[in-house]
Amino acid sequence: MKTVNSISSYQYNTDSIVTIGTFDGLHLGHQKIISKVVQTAKAENLESIVLSFFPHPRMVLQQDNSIKLLNTIKEKENQLEELGIDHLIIHPFSHDFSQLSAEDFVKTVLVDQLHCKKIVIGHDHRFGKNRAANIDDLIAFGKKYQFDVEQITAEEINEIAISSTKIRTALLEGNIEITNKYLGYNYNFSGKVVKGKQLGRTIGFPTANIAIDEAYKLLPKNGVYIVSAIIDSKKHFGMMNIGTRPTINGENQTVEVFIIDFNQEIYDTLITIEVLQFIRNEQKFDSLDALKKQIENDKKYTLDYIKNSF
């Protein structure tokens, strides 16, 4: 798969099939759309294109810098490549771009630049200035500019309406079972292991502190989780704490992972954490001994879960 960072950087003259969206999380509904695009591209000898945008339009149009996303750009790129897409275009979303009329977008972007012969789109897709155009407008433009439009209905995507918003809500509630069910994979994030205060070592539970570069990446709510840690392509199980460490009067949010039966030096290593199940909320203990006893109980619960699930 080839990735470019603007529409103008796409320089192929081959006819294409295109789908458009932020595709945050690339959940099961998104995967249905992508699968249809890839299958049609192969059957009709077309280039398959995903046209996406960054920053998220809400960050620009509503100046909502608080929005957190399920995917980083790199995660989205890796997933789309695995799904078989030929080209990913991540176009910079700006106020000026948002002022492009629906027909100008169709003519200059889809037809002239991307050589679109078919577009596959979700049932609720709107586009153009003020999101004024809908699927009926797109079909009319298709007749005018000679491309086909295929609509994915809500029923086709799923009997329940999967949405990135629902997944974000589930994640922030610690509902990992629903999060992973809707995504079709385990929610994950990556970061480098950095030095912390090394408190865990003093109570027999050394942890890897994870630094995540992308501030817009959404993390689950504060609490303790069962996770798997992928280190040098090998999977290890463990427990993760997200929070402020109230027992030692911490203030800043940290992400710490205790990896079971693991004693390698991994500072500065990039690792991926897959979130498997929520155990409990973060809480303040009266002493480090009380904290240690609770972590021992968490470990027992985790080992039972791993034994029964894998």
Short mmCIF file of C-alpha atoms in Angstrom, two decimals:
data_model
loop_
_atom_site.label_atom_id
_atom_site.label_comp_id
_atom_site.label_asym_id
_atom_site.label_seq_id
_atom_site.Cartn_x
_atom_site.Cartn_y
_atom_site.Cartn_z
CA MET A 1 0.00 0.00 0.00
CA LYS A 2 1.15 3.52 -0.81
CA THR A 3 0.35 6.43 1.49
CA VAL A 4 0.39 10.11 0.50
CA ASN A 5 -0.32 13.16 2.64
CA SER A 6 -2.44 15.19 0.23
CA ILE A 7 -4.85 14.68 -2.64
CA SER A 8 -2.53 16.48 -5.04
CA SER A 9 0.25 14.00 -4.23
CA TYR A 10 -1.74 11.14 -5.75
CA GLN A 11 -0.25 10.85 -9.24
CA TYR A 12 -1.81 7.73 -10.76
CA ASN A 13 -3.83 7.81 -14.00
CA THR A 14 -5.50 4.42 -13.52
CA ASP A 15 -9.25 4.23 -12.96
CA SER A 16 -10.09 3.82 -9.29
CA ILE A 17 -12.68 2.85 -6.71
CA VAL A 18 -12.81 5.23 -3.75
CA THR A 19 -14.24 5.33 -0.27
CA ILE A 20 -14.16 8.41 1.94
CA GLY A 21 -14.18 8.91 5.71
CA THR A 22 -12.19 9.37 8.88
CA PHE A 23 -12.57 5.62 9.59
CA ASP A 24 -11.63 6.12 13.23
CA GLY A 25 -11.05 2.74 14.85
CA LEU A 26 -11.61 0.81 11.62
CA HIS A 27 -14.36 -1.10 13.40
CA LEU A 28 -16.41 -3.97 11.93
CA GLY A 29 -18.67 -1.57 10.04
CA HIS A 30 -15.69 0.14 8.45
CA GLN A 31 -14.16 -3.23 7.63
CA LYS A 32 -17.30 -4.18 5.71
CA ILE A 33 -16.90 -1.09 3.52
CA ILE A 34 -13.17 -1.67 3.00
CA SER A 35 -13.74 -5.32 2.12
CA LYS A 36 -16.25 -4.35 -0.55
CA VAL A 37 -13.83 -1.79 -2.01
CA VAL A 38 -10.95 -4.30 -2.15
CA GLN A 39 -13.08 -7.06 -3.70
CA THR A 40 -14.53 -4.73 -6.35
CA ALA A 41 -11.09 -3.32 -7.19
CA LYS A 42 -9.76 -6.81 -7.88
CA ALA A 43 -12.82 -7.86 -9.86
CA GLU A 44 -12.91 -4.74 -12.04
CA ASN A 45 -9.17 -4.00 -12.29
CA LEU A 46 -9.34 -0.70 -10.39
CA GLU A 47 -7.00 0.99 -7.94
CA SER A 48 -8.53 0.92 -4.44
CA ILE A 49 -8.31 4.25 -2.59
CA VAL A 50 -9.20 5.31 0.93
CA LEU A 51 -9.49 9.09 1.20
CA SER A 52 -9.21 10.14 4.83
CA PHE A 53 -8.51 13.39 6.66
CA PHE A 54 -6.36 14.71 9.49
CA PRO A 55 -6.90 16.60 11.73
CA HIS A 56 -10.37 15.24 12.47
CA PRO A 57 -12.91 17.69 10.94
CA ARG A 58 -14.38 18.41 14.37
CA MET A 59 -10.97 19.63 15.55
CA VAL A 60 -11.05 22.23 12.77
CA LEU A 61 -14.70 23.18 12.30
CA GLN A 62 -15.71 23.11 15.97
CA GLN A 63 -12.23 23.93 17.29
CA ASP A 64 -12.65 20.88 19.52
CA ASN A 65 -9.10 20.01 20.53
CA SER A 66 -10.39 17.73 23.27
CA ILE A 67 -11.50 15.01 20.87
CA LYS A 68 -9.55 11.79 21.24
CA LEU A 69 -9.29 9.21 18.48
CA LEU A 70 -9.30 5.42 18.49
CA ASN A 71 -6.56 5.23 15.84
CA THR A 72 -3.28 7.00 15.34
CA ILE A 73 -2.40 7.65 11.71
CA LYS A 74 0.20 4.87 11.81
CA GLU A 75 -2.28 2.37 13.27
CA LYS A 76 -4.82 3.21 10.59
CA GLU A 77 -2.18 2.85 7.90
CA ASN A 78 -1.13 -0.59 9.18
CA GLN A 79 -4.72 -1.85 9.40
CA LEU A 80 -5.69 -0.64 5.92
CA GLU A 81 -2.61 -2.29 4.46
CA GLU A 82 -3.59 -5.58 6.12
CA LEU A 83 -7.09 -5.22 4.66
CA GLY A 84 -5.63 -4.96 1.15
CA ILE A 85 -6.11 -1.30 0.16
CA ASP A 86 -3.80 -0.02 -2.62
CA HIS A 87 -3.66 3.67 -1.67
CA LEU A 88 -4.29 5.71 1.48
CA ILE A 89 -4.61 9.47 1.07
CA ILE A 90 -4.55 11.41 4.34
CA HIS A 91 -5.50 14.92 3.27
CA PRO A 92 -4.93 17.88 5.63
CA PHE A 93 -8.38 19.02 6.70
CA SER A 94 -8.61 22.80 6.89
CA HIS A 95 -11.27 25.50 6.98
CA ASP A 96 -10.51 26.35 3.32
CA PHE A 97 -10.95 22.74 2.27
CA SER A 98 -14.29 22.60 4.12
CA GLN A 99 -15.58 25.46 1.94
CA LEU A 100 -15.28 23.38 -1.24
CA SER A 101 -18.75 22.88 -2.70
CA ALA A 102 -20.03 19.34 -3.16
CA GLU A 103 -19.80 19.51 -6.96
CA ASP A 104 -16.33 21.07 -6.90
CA PHE A 105 -15.20 18.27 -4.59
CA VAL A 106 -16.65 15.64 -6.93
CA LYS A 107 -15.22 17.23 -10.10
CA THR A 108 -11.76 18.33 -8.93
CA VAL A 109 -11.00 15.60 -6.40
CA LEU A 110 -12.89 12.44 -7.30
CA VAL A 111 -13.00 12.77 -11.08
CA ASP A 112 -10.00 14.86 -12.15
CA GLN A 113 -7.45 13.83 -9.52
CA LEU A 114 -8.44 10.33 -8.44
CA HIS A 115 -10.01 9.11 -11.72
CA CYS A 116 -12.90 7.63 -9.76
CA LYS A 117 -15.11 5.17 -11.61
CA LYS A 118 -16.86 3.86 -8.53
CA ILE A 119 -17.40 5.13 -5.00
CA VAL A 120 -18.48 3.00 -2.04
CA ILE A 121 -19.93 5.02 0.78
CA GLY A 122 -21.68 4.55 4.13
CA HIS A 123 -25.43 5.02 4.42
CA ASP A 124 -25.16 8.32 6.32
CA HIS A 125 -22.34 10.01 4.41
CA ARG A 126 -22.60 13.76 3.83
CA PHE A 127 -20.06 15.95 2.06
CA GLY A 128 -19.28 19.35 0.59
CA LYS A 129 -19.57 22.80 2.17
CA ASN A 130 -21.66 22.65 5.38
CA ARG A 131 -22.07 18.90 4.70
CA ALA A 132 -24.97 19.90 2.49
CA ALA A 133 -24.84 17.01 -0.01
CA ASN A 134 -26.04 13.47 0.66
CA ILE A 135 -26.16 10.11 -1.10
CA ASP A 136 -28.85 11.26 -3.56
CA ASP A 137 -26.67 14.20 -4.63
CA LEU A 138 -23.71 11.88 -5.05
CA ILE A 139 -25.74 9.55 -7.29
CA ALA A 140 -26.77 12.54 -9.42
CA PHE A 141 -23.13 13.65 -9.71
CA GLY A 142 -22.21 10.10 -10.64
CA LYS A 143 -24.57 10.18 -13.59
CA LYS A 144 -23.18 13.54 -14.67
CA TYR A 145 -19.50 12.58 -14.35
CA GLN A 146 -19.81 8.89 -15.21
CA PHE A 147 -19.01 7.04 -12.01
CA ASP A 148 -21.08 4.51 -10.08
CA VAL A 149 -22.19 4.93 -6.49
CA GLU A 150 -22.65 2.00 -4.12
CA GLN A 151 -24.24 2.64 -0.76
CA ILE A 152 -23.62 0.46 2.27
CA THR A 153 -26.81 0.39 4.31
CA ALA A 154 -26.91 0.37 8.10
CA GLU A 155 -28.36 -3.14 7.97
CA GLU A 156 -25.45 -4.37 5.89
CA ILE A 157 -22.90 -2.95 8.29
CA ASN A 158 -24.55 -4.53 11.29
CA GLU A 159 -27.94 -5.09 12.83
CA ILE A 160 -26.79 -2.73 15.53
CA ALA A 161 -25.42 0.63 14.50
CA ILE A 162 -21.73 0.38 15.21
CA SER A 163 -20.14 3.79 15.41
CA SER A 164 -16.79 5.19 16.50
CA THR A 165 -18.67 7.32 19.04
CA LYS A 166 -20.22 4.25 20.68
CA ILE A 167 -16.81 2.60 20.85
CA ARG A 168 -15.22 5.67 22.42
CA THR A 169 -18.01 5.74 25.02
CA ALA A 170 -17.54 2.05 25.84
CA LEU A 171 -13.78 2.52 26.19
CA LEU A 172 -14.20 5.48 28.52
CA GLU A 173 -16.60 3.41 30.64
CA GLY A 174 -14.07 0.57 30.88
CA ASN A 175 -16.37 -1.70 28.87
CA ILE A 176 -13.60 -3.53 27.05
CA GLU A 177 -15.80 -6.47 26.02
CA ILE A 178 -18.08 -4.19 23.97
CA THR A 179 -15.15 -2.14 22.69
CA ASN A 180 -13.36 -5.17 21.30
CA LYS A 181 -16.57 -6.76 20.00
CA TYR A 182 -17.44 -3.67 17.96
CA LEU A 183 -13.88 -3.21 16.72
CA GLY A 184 -13.43 -6.83 15.72
CA TYR A 185 -9.97 -6.79 17.33
CA ASN A 186 -8.42 -5.96 20.71
CA TYR A 187 -8.09 -2.23 21.36
CA ASN A 188 -4.41 -1.37 21.46
CA PHE A 189 -1.86 1.41 21.63
CA SER A 190 1.90 1.67 21.31
CA GLY A 191 4.56 3.61 23.18
CA LYS A 192 8.15 3.59 24.34
CA VAL A 193 9.16 2.25 27.73
CA VAL A 194 10.57 5.09 29.85
CA LYS A 195 12.00 5.26 33.37
CA GLY A 196 9.52 5.95 36.12
CA LYS A 197 9.90 6.21 39.90
CA GLN A 198 10.49 2.44 40.07
CA LEU A 199 8.11 2.09 43.02
CA GLY A 200 6.80 -1.20 41.67
CA ARG A 201 10.18 -2.82 42.16
CA THR A 202 10.03 -2.14 45.91
CA ILE A 203 6.81 -4.15 46.30
CA GLY A 204 7.71 -6.98 43.94
CA PHE A 205 5.80 -5.78 40.90
CA PRO A 206 8.19 -3.94 38.55
CA THR A 207 6.30 -2.07 35.86
CA ALA A 208 7.11 -0.73 32.42
CA ASN A 209 6.09 2.92 32.13
CA ILE A 210 4.68 3.60 28.68
CA ALA A 211 5.07 7.01 27.02
CA ILE A 212 2.57 7.61 24.21
CA ASP A 213 3.61 10.30 21.73
CA GLU A 214 0.22 10.96 20.12
CA ALA A 215 -1.74 13.18 22.52
CA TYR A 216 -4.94 12.56 20.55
CA LYS A 217 -4.88 8.78 21.13
CA LEU A 218 -7.78 7.74 23.35
CA LEU A 219 -6.97 5.62 26.40
CA PRO A 220 -9.44 3.64 28.50
CA LYS A 221 -10.68 5.17 31.74
CA ASN A 222 -8.38 5.10 34.77
CA GLY A 223 -8.20 1.68 36.32
CA VAL A 224 -6.55 -1.73 36.27
CA TYR A 225 -6.75 -3.98 33.20
CA ILE A 226 -5.67 -7.37 31.93
CA VAL A 227 -3.48 -6.80 28.88
CA SER A 228 -1.09 -8.44 26.50
CA ALA A 229 2.19 -6.72 25.70
CA ILE A 230 3.77 -7.32 22.32
CA ILE A 231 7.54 -6.96 22.59
CA ASP A 232 9.79 -7.79 19.63
CA SER A 233 6.84 -9.60 17.98
CA LYS A 234 6.32 -11.84 21.05
CA LYS A 235 3.17 -11.66 23.17
CA HIS A 236 3.33 -11.56 26.96
CA PHE A 237 0.42 -11.24 29.40
CA GLY A 238 0.21 -8.79 32.23
CA MET A 239 -1.71 -6.10 34.11
CA MET A 240 -1.93 -2.40 33.32
CA ASN A 241 -2.70 0.54 35.57
CA ILE A 242 -3.85 3.80 34.04
CA GLY A 243 -4.14 6.64 36.50
CA THR A 244 -2.50 9.05 38.89
CA ARG A 245 -1.28 6.56 41.53
CA PRO A 246 -3.26 8.09 44.42
CA THR A 247 -1.66 5.84 47.07
CA ILE A 248 1.59 7.80 46.65
CA ASN A 249 -0.23 11.10 46.01
CA GLY A 250 0.59 11.13 42.31
CA GLU A 251 -0.75 13.92 40.15
CA ASN A 252 -0.06 13.15 36.49
CA GLN A 253 -1.67 10.30 34.59
CA THR A 254 0.68 7.40 33.90
CA VAL A 255 0.40 4.11 32.04
CA GLU A 256 2.22 1.28 33.81
CA VAL A 257 2.32 -2.38 32.81
CA PHE A 258 3.40 -5.31 34.97
CA ILE A 259 4.41 -8.13 32.62
CA ILE A 260 4.03 -11.58 34.17
CA ASP A 261 7.15 -13.81 34.26
CA PHE A 262 9.25 -11.24 32.40
CA ASN A 263 12.57 -9.76 33.52
CA GLN A 264 14.22 -8.31 30.41
CA GLU A 265 15.57 -4.76 30.20
CA ILE A 266 13.27 -2.94 27.77
CA TYR A 267 13.86 0.78 28.32
CA ASP A 268 13.46 2.76 25.06
CA THR A 269 11.73 -0.24 23.44
CA LEU A 270 8.54 0.40 21.49
CA ILE A 271 5.87 -1.99 22.71
CA THR A 272 2.20 -2.50 21.85
CA ILE A 273 -0.40 -3.02 24.54
CA GLU A 274 -3.63 -4.88 23.77
CA VAL A 275 -6.42 -4.25 26.29
CA LEU A 276 -8.26 -7.48 27.15
CA GLN A 277 -10.43 -6.86 30.22
CA PHE A 278 -11.17 -4.29 32.90
CA ILE A 279 -10.42 -5.51 36.44
CA ARG A 280 -11.24 -2.61 38.77
CA ASN A 281 -11.15 1.13 39.27
CA GLU A 282 -8.00 2.79 40.51
CA GLN A 283 -8.17 3.41 44.24
CA LYS A 284 -6.16 4.92 47.07
CA PHE A 285 -4.81 2.46 49.65
CA ASP A 286 -3.83 3.19 53.24
CA SER A 287 -0.36 1.72 52.77
CA LEU A 288 1.97 0.15 50.23
CA ASP A 289 1.37 -3.21 51.93
CA ALA A 290 -2.36 -2.87 51.25
CA LEU A 291 -1.60 -1.93 47.64
CA LYS A 292 0.69 -4.95 47.29
CA LYS A 293 -2.02 -7.31 48.60
CA GLN A 294 -4.51 -5.94 46.10
CA ILE A 295 -2.04 -6.31 43.22
CA GLU A 296 -1.46 -9.91 44.28
CA ASN A 297 -5.23 -10.47 44.06
CA ASP A 298 -5.27 -8.74 40.66
CA LYS A 299 -2.50 -11.06 39.48
CA LYS A 300 -4.42 -14.15 40.62
CA TYR A 301 -7.52 -12.91 38.79
CA THR A 302 -5.40 -12.24 35.68
CA LEU A 303 -3.80 -15.69 35.72
CA ASP A 304 -7.24 -17.32 36.04
CA TYR A 305 -8.50 -15.24 33.11
CA ILE A 306 -5.52 -16.19 30.94
CA LYS A 307 -5.89 -19.89 31.84
CA ASN A 308 -9.58 -19.90 30.92
CA SER A 309 -9.33 -17.71 27.81
CA PHE A 310 -6.21 -18.84 25.96
#
